[in-house]
Coordinates of C-alpha atoms in Angstrom, one line a residue:
Chain R
V1 CA -3.3 -16.2 -15.2
M2 CA -2.1 -12.7 -15.7
H3 CA -4.3 -11.3 -18.2
L4 CA -3.9 -7.6 -19.5
K5 CA -6.7 -5.8 -20.4
Y6 CA -5.9 -3.6 -23.5
H7 CA -7.5 -0.9 -24.3
G8 CA -7.5 0.0 -27.4
G9 CA -5.1 -2.6 -29.2
Y10 CA -5.1 -5.1 -31.8
V11 CA -3.0 -8.3 -32.3
V12 CA -0.3 -8.7 -34.7
I13 CA 1.6 -11.6 -36.5
R14 CA 5.1 -10.8 -36.2
L15 CA 7.8 -12.7 -36.3
A16 CA 9.8 -13.0 -32.8
L17 CA 13.4 -13.9 -31.9
A18 CA 12.9 -17.8 -30.0
G19 CA 15.7 -16.7 -27.7
H20 CA 18.3 -19.8 -28.4
K21 CA 20.6 -17.2 -26.5
Q22 CA 23.2 -18.2 -29.4
A23 CA 25.2 -15.0 -31.3
N24 CA 24.8 -15.1 -34.7
R25 CA 22.4 -17.8 -35.9
P26 CA 18.1 -16.2 -34.9
F27 CA 15.2 -18.1 -35.1
Y28 CA 12.2 -16.3 -35.1
R29 CA 8.7 -17.8 -34.6
I30 CA 5.6 -16.4 -36.2
V31 CA 3.6 -15.5 -33.2
A32 CA -0.3 -13.7 -32.3
A33 CA 0.8 -11.7 -30.1
Y34 CA -1.1 -7.9 -28.2
N35 CA 1.0 -4.4 -30.5
K36 CA 2.1 -3.3 -27.3
R37 CA 4.0 -6.8 -26.4
A38 CA 7.5 -6.6 -26.3
R39 CA 8.8 -8.8 -29.7
D40 CA 9.6 -11.7 -28.1
G41 CA 7.8 -11.0 -24.6
K42 CA 4.1 -13.0 -23.7
Y43 CA 2.7 -14.4 -27.1
I44 CA -1.2 -15.5 -26.9
E45 CA -0.3 -18.1 -29.7
Q46 CA 2.7 -19.6 -32.3
L47 CA 1.0 -19.6 -35.6
G48 CA 4.1 -20.9 -37.1
S49 CA 8.5 -20.4 -37.6
Y50 CA 10.8 -19.6 -39.8
D51 CA 14.9 -20.2 -39.8
P52 CA 16.5 -17.6 -42.0
I53 CA 19.8 -19.2 -41.8
P54 CA 20.0 -22.3 -45.4
N55 CA 20.4 -25.6 -44.0
I56 CA 22.6 -28.5 -45.8
Y57 CA 20.2 -28.5 -48.7
N58 CA 20.0 -24.8 -49.4
E59 CA 16.7 -24.8 -48.5
K60 CA 15.1 -22.1 -45.6
L61 CA 12.6 -23.7 -43.8
V62 CA 9.3 -22.1 -43.1
S63 CA 6.0 -23.4 -41.4
F64 CA 2.5 -22.1 -41.2
N65 CA -0.6 -23.1 -39.8
F66 CA -3.2 -21.8 -41.9
D67 CA -6.2 -23.0 -39.6
R68 CA -5.3 -20.6 -36.5
I69 CA -3.5 -18.0 -39.4
K70 CA -7.5 -17.9 -41.1
Y71 CA -9.1 -17.5 -37.7
W72 CA -6.9 -14.5 -36.0
I73 CA -6.6 -13.1 -39.2
G74 CA -10.8 -13.2 -39.5
C75 CA -10.1 -11.9 -36.0
G76 CA -8.8 -8.2 -37.0
A77 CA -5.3 -9.7 -36.8
H78 CA -2.5 -7.1 -39.0
P79 CA 0.3 -9.0 -40.2
S80 CA 3.5 -7.4 -40.3
K81 CA 5.9 -7.3 -43.8
P82 CA 8.4 -9.9 -43.0
V83 CA 5.1 -12.7 -42.5
A84 CA 3.1 -10.7 -45.5
K85 CA 6.3 -11.4 -47.5
L86 CA 6.7 -14.5 -46.3
L87 CA 3.2 -15.7 -46.4
G88 CA 3.4 -13.6 -50.0
L89 CA 6.2 -16.1 -51.1
A90 CA 3.9 -18.9 -49.9
G91 CA 0.3 -18.8 -51.5
F92 CA -1.2 -17.5 -48.5
F93 CA -1.9 -14.5 -49.7
P94 CA -0.9 -12.1 -53.3
L95 CA 2.6 -11.6 -54.0
H96 CA 3.8 -9.4 -51.7
P97 CA 4.6 -5.8 -54.1
M98 CA 7.7 -5.0 -52.5
T99 CA 9.1 -8.8 -53.3
I100 CA 8.4 -7.5 -56.8
T101 CA 10.3 -4.3 -56.7
E102 CA 13.0 -5.9 -55.3
A103 CA 13.5 -8.9 -57.3
E104 CA 13.2 -6.5 -60.2
R105 CA 15.8 -4.0 -59.0
R106 CA 18.3 -6.9 -58.6
R107 CA 18.0 -8.0 -61.4
A108 CA 18.3 -4.3 -63.4
K109 CA 21.5 -4.7 -60.8
M110 CA 22.5 -7.9 -62.3
E111 CA 21.9 -6.6 -65.8
L112 CA 24.3 -3.4 -65.2
T113 CA 26.9 -5.5 -64.0
E114 CA 26.8 -7.9 -66.7
T115 CA 27.1 -5.2 -69.3
A116 CA 29.7 -3.8 -67.4
T117 CA 32.2 -6.9 -67.5
K118 CA 31.3 -7.6 -71.5
T119 CA 32.0 -3.7 -72.2
E120 CA 35.4 -4.9 -70.1
E121 CA 35.6 -7.8 -71.4
L122 CA 35.4 -6.0 -75.2
E123 CA 37.7 -3.2 -74.3
Q124 CA 40.7 -5.8 -72.6
L125 CA 40.2 -7.5 -76.2
Chain K
M1 CA 31.9 8.4 -9.5
F2 CA 33.0 9.3 -13.3
R3 CA 29.2 10.4 -13.9
V4 CA 29.6 13.0 -10.7
C5 CA 32.7 14.2 -12.1
I6 CA 31.0 14.6 -15.7
G7 CA 27.8 15.8 -15.3
G8 CA 25.9 16.1 -19.0
G9 CA 27.0 13.3 -20.9
G10 CA 27.1 10.6 -18.5
V11 CA 28.9 7.6 -19.1
Q12 CA 28.2 7.7 -23.4
A13 CA 30.4 11.3 -23.3
A14 CA 33.5 9.7 -20.6
R15 CA 33.7 6.7 -23.2
L16 CA 34.3 9.2 -26.6
L17 CA 36.9 12.2 -23.9
A18 CA 39.1 9.1 -22.0
P19 CA 39.5 6.2 -24.5
R20 CA 42.6 4.6 -22.8
S21 CA 43.0 2.0 -25.6
A22 CA 43.5 3.2 -29.2
V23 CA 40.2 1.0 -30.8
L24 CA 37.4 1.7 -28.6
V25 CA 36.3 -1.7 -27.3
E26 CA 32.7 -2.1 -26.7
A27 CA 30.5 -0.2 -30.1
V28 CA 27.5 -0.4 -28.8
R29 CA 24.5 1.2 -30.9
G30 CA 23.5 4.7 -29.7
R31 CA 26.4 6.0 -27.8
K32 CA 25.4 9.3 -28.5
S33 CA 22.5 10.8 -26.2
R34 CA 21.7 13.9 -27.7
S35 CA 23.1 15.8 -26.2
D36 CA 25.9 14.9 -27.3
P37 CA 28.4 16.9 -30.6
V38 CA 27.9 15.7 -33.3
A39 CA 31.0 14.2 -35.4
K40 CA 33.6 15.9 -36.9
S41 CA 33.8 14.2 -40.0
K42 CA 29.4 14.2 -40.2
A43 CA 29.8 18.0 -39.9
G44 CA 28.3 19.4 -42.9
R45 CA 26.0 16.4 -43.1
I46 CA 22.1 16.9 -44.2
K47 CA 20.1 13.4 -44.5
V48 CA 18.6 12.6 -47.7
P49 CA 15.9 10.1 -48.8
P50 CA 16.7 7.3 -51.3
P51 CA 15.8 8.7 -54.7
V52 CA 12.5 7.7 -56.2
D53 CA 12.0 6.4 -58.9
P54 CA 8.6 8.0 -60.4
V55 CA 7.4 5.3 -63.4
E56 CA 8.2 2.2 -60.7
M57 CA 6.8 4.2 -57.9
L58 CA 3.6 4.6 -59.7
V59 CA 4.0 0.9 -60.7
L60 CA 4.5 0.4 -56.7
K61 CA 1.2 2.6 -56.3
H62 CA -1.1 0.7 -58.0
R63 CA 0.5 -2.9 -57.4
F64 CA -0.1 -2.0 -53.4
S65 CA -3.7 -0.9 -54.5
E66 CA -4.1 -4.5 -56.0
Y67 CA -2.5 -5.7 -53.0
Q68 CA -5.0 -4.6 -50.5
L69 CA -7.8 -5.2 -52.4
I70 CA -7.1 -8.0 -51.8
M71 CA -6.5 -8.2 -48.6
R72 CA -8.7 -6.7 -47.5
A73 CA -11.5 -9.6 -49.5
L74 CA -9.5 -12.3 -48.2
R75 CA -9.8 -10.5 -44.2
L76 CA -13.9 -10.4 -45.4
E77 CA -13.7 -14.4 -46.0
F78 CA -11.6 -15.6 -43.1
K79 CA -14.6 -13.4 -41.3
E80 CA -16.9 -14.9 -42.6
E81 CA -15.6 -18.4 -42.5
M82 CA -14.8 -18.2 -38.6
L83 CA -18.5 -17.1 -38.5
R84 CA -19.6 -19.8 -40.8
K85 CA -17.6 -22.7 -38.7
K86 CA -18.7 -21.2 -35.2
Y87 CA -22.7 -20.6 -36.0
E88 CA -22.2 -24.7 -37.6
E89 CA -20.6 -25.6 -33.8
E90 CA -23.3 -24.5 -32.3
T91 CA -26.5 -25.1 -34.0
G92 CA -25.1 -27.6 -36.9
S93 CA -26.3 -30.9 -38.4
Q94 CA -24.1 -32.4 -36.1
A95 CA -24.9 -30.1 -32.7
A96 CA -27.9 -31.8 -31.6
E97 CA -27.3 -35.1 -31.9
R98 CA -24.0 -34.3 -30.1
A99 CA -26.4 -33.1 -27.0
R100 CA -28.6 -35.6 -27.2
Q101 CA -25.1 -38.3 -26.3
E102 CA -24.4 -36.3 -24.4
A103 CA -27.1 -35.6 -21.8
E104 CA -27.8 -39.8 -22.9
E105 CA -23.9 -40.6 -21.2
H106 CA -24.5 -37.9 -18.2
R107 CA -27.9 -39.7 -17.2
A108 CA -26.1 -43.2 -17.4
L109 CA -23.5 -42.1 -15.3
M110 CA -25.6 -40.8 -12.8
A111 CA -27.2 -43.5 -12.3
W112 CA -24.0 -46.1 -12.1
N113 CA -22.8 -43.4 -9.6
N114 CA -26.4 -43.5 -7.5
Q115 CA -26.4 -47.2 -7.9
E116 CA -22.4 -47.1 -6.4
N117 CA -24.3 -44.8 -3.6
L118 CA -26.4 -47.4 -2.9
R119 CA -23.8 -50.2 -2.7
L120 CA -21.9 -47.6 -0.6
L121 CA -24.5 -47.0 1.6
K122 CA -25.7 -51.0 2.4
I123 CA -22.3 -51.3 2.9
R124 CA -21.7 -48.9 5.2
M125 CA -25.1 -49.8 7.7
K126 CA -24.1 -53.3 7.8
R127 CA -21.0 -51.8 9.5
I128 CA -22.3 -49.2 11.4
Q129 CA -24.6 -52.8 13.2
K130 CA -21.7 -54.6 13.6
E131 CA -19.8 -51.8 15.2
D132 CA -23.3 -51.3 17.8
E133 CA -23.6 -54.8 17.9
E134 CA -20.1 -55.3 19.2
A135 CA -20.0 -52.0 21.3
E136 CA -22.8 -53.4 23.3
A137 CA -21.6 -57.0 23.4
K138 CA -18.5 -55.1 25.5
K139 CA -20.4 -53.0 27.2
V140 CA -22.5 -56.4 28.8
D141 CA -18.8 -57.6 29.2
A142 CA -17.9 -54.8 31.0
A143 CA -20.8 -55.3 33.2
L144 CA -20.3 -58.7 34.0
K145 CA -16.7 -58.0 35.2
R146 CA -17.8 -54.9 37.0
E147 CA -20.4 -57.4 38.8
Q148 CA -17.8 -60.1 38.8
E149 CA -14.9 -58.2 40.3
L150 CA -17.3 -56.5 43.6
E151 CA -18.1 -60.1 44.7
E152 CA -14.2 -61.1 44.9
F153 CA -13.6 -58.3 45.7
I154 CA -16.6 -58.6 49.2
K155 CA -15.4 -61.6 49.0
E156 CA -11.8 -61.1 49.9
K157 CA -13.2 -58.8 52.8
E158 CA -15.4 -61.5 54.0
R159 CA -11.9 -63.2 53.4
E160 CA -10.0 -60.7 55.8
I161 CA -13.4 -60.5 58.3
L162 CA -13.1 -64.1 58.8
Q163 CA -8.8 -63.8 59.9
L164 CA -9.3 -60.8 61.9
Q165 CA -12.4 -62.5 63.5
E166 CA -9.5 -65.4 64.4
E167 CA -7.1 -63.9 65.6
A168 CA -8.9 -61.4 67.6
K169 CA -8.7 -64.7 69.8
S170 CA -5.3 -65.1 70.4
F171 CA -5.1 -61.0 71.3
I172 CA -4.6 -59.9 74.2
T173 CA -7.0 -58.0 76.3
L174 CA -7.0 -56.2 80.1
E175 CA -8.4 -59.7 81.5
N176 CA -5.3 -61.9 80.0
L177 CA -2.9 -59.3 80.3
D178 CA -1.5 -60.6 83.4
Q179 CA -1.6 -64.2 82.8
R180 CA 0.0 -63.6 78.9
I181 CA 2.7 -61.6 80.7
E182 CA 3.5 -64.7 82.3
E183 CA 3.2 -66.6 79.9
A184 CA 5.3 -64.6 78.3
L185 CA 8.1 -64.0 81.6
D186 CA 8.1 -68.3 81.9
N187 CA 8.9 -69.2 78.5
P188 CA 11.8 -67.2 76.8
K189 CA 11.5 -67.9 73.6
N190 CA 14.9 -68.1 71.3
Y191 CA 14.7 -66.2 68.1
N192 CA 18.4 -66.5 66.5
F193 CA 19.9 -68.7 64.8
A194 CA 23.1 -68.9 62.5
I195 CA 22.2 -70.5 58.5
D196 CA 25.1 -70.6 55.6
K197 CA 24.9 -71.0 52.2
E198 CA 23.9 -74.3 51.9
G199 CA 20.6 -73.7 53.7
R200 CA 22.1 -75.5 57.3
V201 CA 19.5 -74.1 60.1
V202 CA 21.3 -74.1 63.4
K203 CA 19.3 -72.9 66.3
Q204 CA 21.9 -73.9 69.6
T205 CA 22.8 -70.8 71.2
A206 CA 24.6 -69.3 73.9
L207 CA 22.5 -67.5 75.4
Q208 CA 20.5 -70.5 77.6

């Protein structure tokens, strides 16, 4: 068994492309791997999956293996930003601050565009 | 070949300096290397990071500190849960019972194994006994055969000796020589005969 001994390496929980080799159709696996490994390379364990393209019912499917995620976080694994965001949206972690700020920014922009269109309509009239 | 002509830039510079088509076929990420010159449209460009809203930054800092606090607490909780599970796994209430059951199973299986070994041993002993008996029987048969053959051989030789002795009576010796020559000359024997395919023998010949 080819087992690398990492000196000062740590485990991360991150998304890895599942290698379906189709252009413009990604599919990610949520994976526990060593930090220095390639993104799609050999991982320690698969902890779930994430499909970023919405399906026919307009839902994006995510799956988690909470038991093993708890084990790895207890062993000292670092989750990456997108994984942390997904877990926050799922309710397992607290909501990531950036999701809240992004939502606020988008809402501010939408309100701006709404007011802009409203003033345009008023001026047209 | 191209690389030898254009020394420093490499293939990327070749693509820049001599594009055959109006639109370059590939737009690969990171086409330019460090030593390539900057494009004319980006001559006086100063890269500026995205603007930071101080109110938002304050709110974000507060949120992040909260988030990290909760994350640290979660991590410690998960670690504790893991350690508890491991501890229960090794020295818990179920562990002793499971160990006992496993020991019992092990003993039962070993006993069964020993029984099997005994049974097979008995079968093997019987088989070996049979084989020994057969070998002995074969040896005895072989010895008998050899003796029989010896006897037959001796009998054959005796028969031959007797036959020779009988033939010796009609041998030609020095005393009989003259007598036998005269006898042979007196009675000429005719060995000529004719035979056809049906087996009819004709002994009448032209000789005497």
